[in-house]
Short mmCIF file of C-alpha atoms in Angstrom, two decimals:
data_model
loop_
_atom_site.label_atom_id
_atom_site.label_comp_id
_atom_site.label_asym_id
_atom_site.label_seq_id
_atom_site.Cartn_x
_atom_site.Cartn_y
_atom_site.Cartn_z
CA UNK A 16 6.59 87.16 58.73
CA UNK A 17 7.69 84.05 56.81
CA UNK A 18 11.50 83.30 56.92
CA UNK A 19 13.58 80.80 54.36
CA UNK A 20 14.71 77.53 55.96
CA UNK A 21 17.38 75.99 54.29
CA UNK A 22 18.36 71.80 54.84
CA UNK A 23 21.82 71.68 54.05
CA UNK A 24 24.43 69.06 54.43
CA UNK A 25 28.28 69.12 54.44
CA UNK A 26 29.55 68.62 50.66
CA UNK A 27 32.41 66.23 51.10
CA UNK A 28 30.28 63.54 52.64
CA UNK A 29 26.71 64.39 52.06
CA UNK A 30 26.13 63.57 55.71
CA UNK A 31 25.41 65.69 59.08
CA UNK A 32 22.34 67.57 57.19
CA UNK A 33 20.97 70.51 59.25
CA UNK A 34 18.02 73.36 58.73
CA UNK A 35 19.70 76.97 59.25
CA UNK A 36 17.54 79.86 59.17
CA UNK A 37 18.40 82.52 55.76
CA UNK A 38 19.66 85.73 56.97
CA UNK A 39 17.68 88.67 56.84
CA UNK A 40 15.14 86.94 54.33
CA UNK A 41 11.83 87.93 55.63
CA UNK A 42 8.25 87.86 53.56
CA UNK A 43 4.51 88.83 54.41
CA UNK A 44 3.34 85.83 52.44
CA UNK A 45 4.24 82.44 51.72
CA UNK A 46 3.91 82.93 48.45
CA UNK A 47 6.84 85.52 48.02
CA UNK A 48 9.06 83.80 50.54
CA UNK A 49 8.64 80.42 48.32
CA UNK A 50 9.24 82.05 44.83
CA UNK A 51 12.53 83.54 46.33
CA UNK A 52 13.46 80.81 48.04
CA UNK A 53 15.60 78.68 45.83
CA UNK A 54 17.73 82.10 43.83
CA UNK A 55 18.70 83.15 48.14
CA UNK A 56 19.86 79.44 48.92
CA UNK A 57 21.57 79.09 45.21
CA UNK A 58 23.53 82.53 45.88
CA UNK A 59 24.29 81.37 49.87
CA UNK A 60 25.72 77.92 48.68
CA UNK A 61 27.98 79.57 45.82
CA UNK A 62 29.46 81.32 48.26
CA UNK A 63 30.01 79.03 51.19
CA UNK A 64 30.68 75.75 48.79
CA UNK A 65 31.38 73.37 51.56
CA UNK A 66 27.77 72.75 52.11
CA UNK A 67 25.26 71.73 49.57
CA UNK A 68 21.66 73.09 49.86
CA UNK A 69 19.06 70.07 49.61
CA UNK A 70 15.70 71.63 50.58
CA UNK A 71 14.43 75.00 51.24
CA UNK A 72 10.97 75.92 52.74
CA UNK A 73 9.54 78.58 54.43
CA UNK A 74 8.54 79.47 58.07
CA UNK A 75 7.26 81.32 60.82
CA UNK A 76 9.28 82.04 63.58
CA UNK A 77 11.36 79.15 63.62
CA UNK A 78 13.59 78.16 66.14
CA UNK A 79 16.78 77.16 64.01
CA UNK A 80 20.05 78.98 63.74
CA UNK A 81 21.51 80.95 61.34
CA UNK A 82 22.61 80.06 58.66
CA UNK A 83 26.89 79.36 58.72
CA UNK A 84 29.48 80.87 57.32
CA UNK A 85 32.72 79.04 55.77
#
């Protein structure tokens, strides 16, 4: 299963950029999990507005965290 990987940084200072792992944002293909990619980090970083989303891609088992909450 392919998961959503998300590089985000802290808003105020554009610095200390991480990848989290999406929540619950699993896909059989890498096709699917790309085309939904951006709309699940747009609707994460509208509601958690002290980070800003820079990347997305998408991955198998990855070893990151979640992604935070503010």
């Amino acid at each position: 299963m392919f998961e959503i990987i998300v590089m985000v940084c802290l808003a105020a200072t554009g610095e200390d950029c991480r990848e989290y792992k999406m929540p619950d944002t699993q896909f059989e293909d890498a096709v699917s999990c790309i085309r939904e990619s951006h709309g699940k980090a747009y609707d994460w970083q509208s509601e958690n507005n002290k980070y800003t989303v820079i990347g997305t891609r998408c991955a198998k088992d990855a070893k990151v965290p979640g992604v935070p909450k503010d």
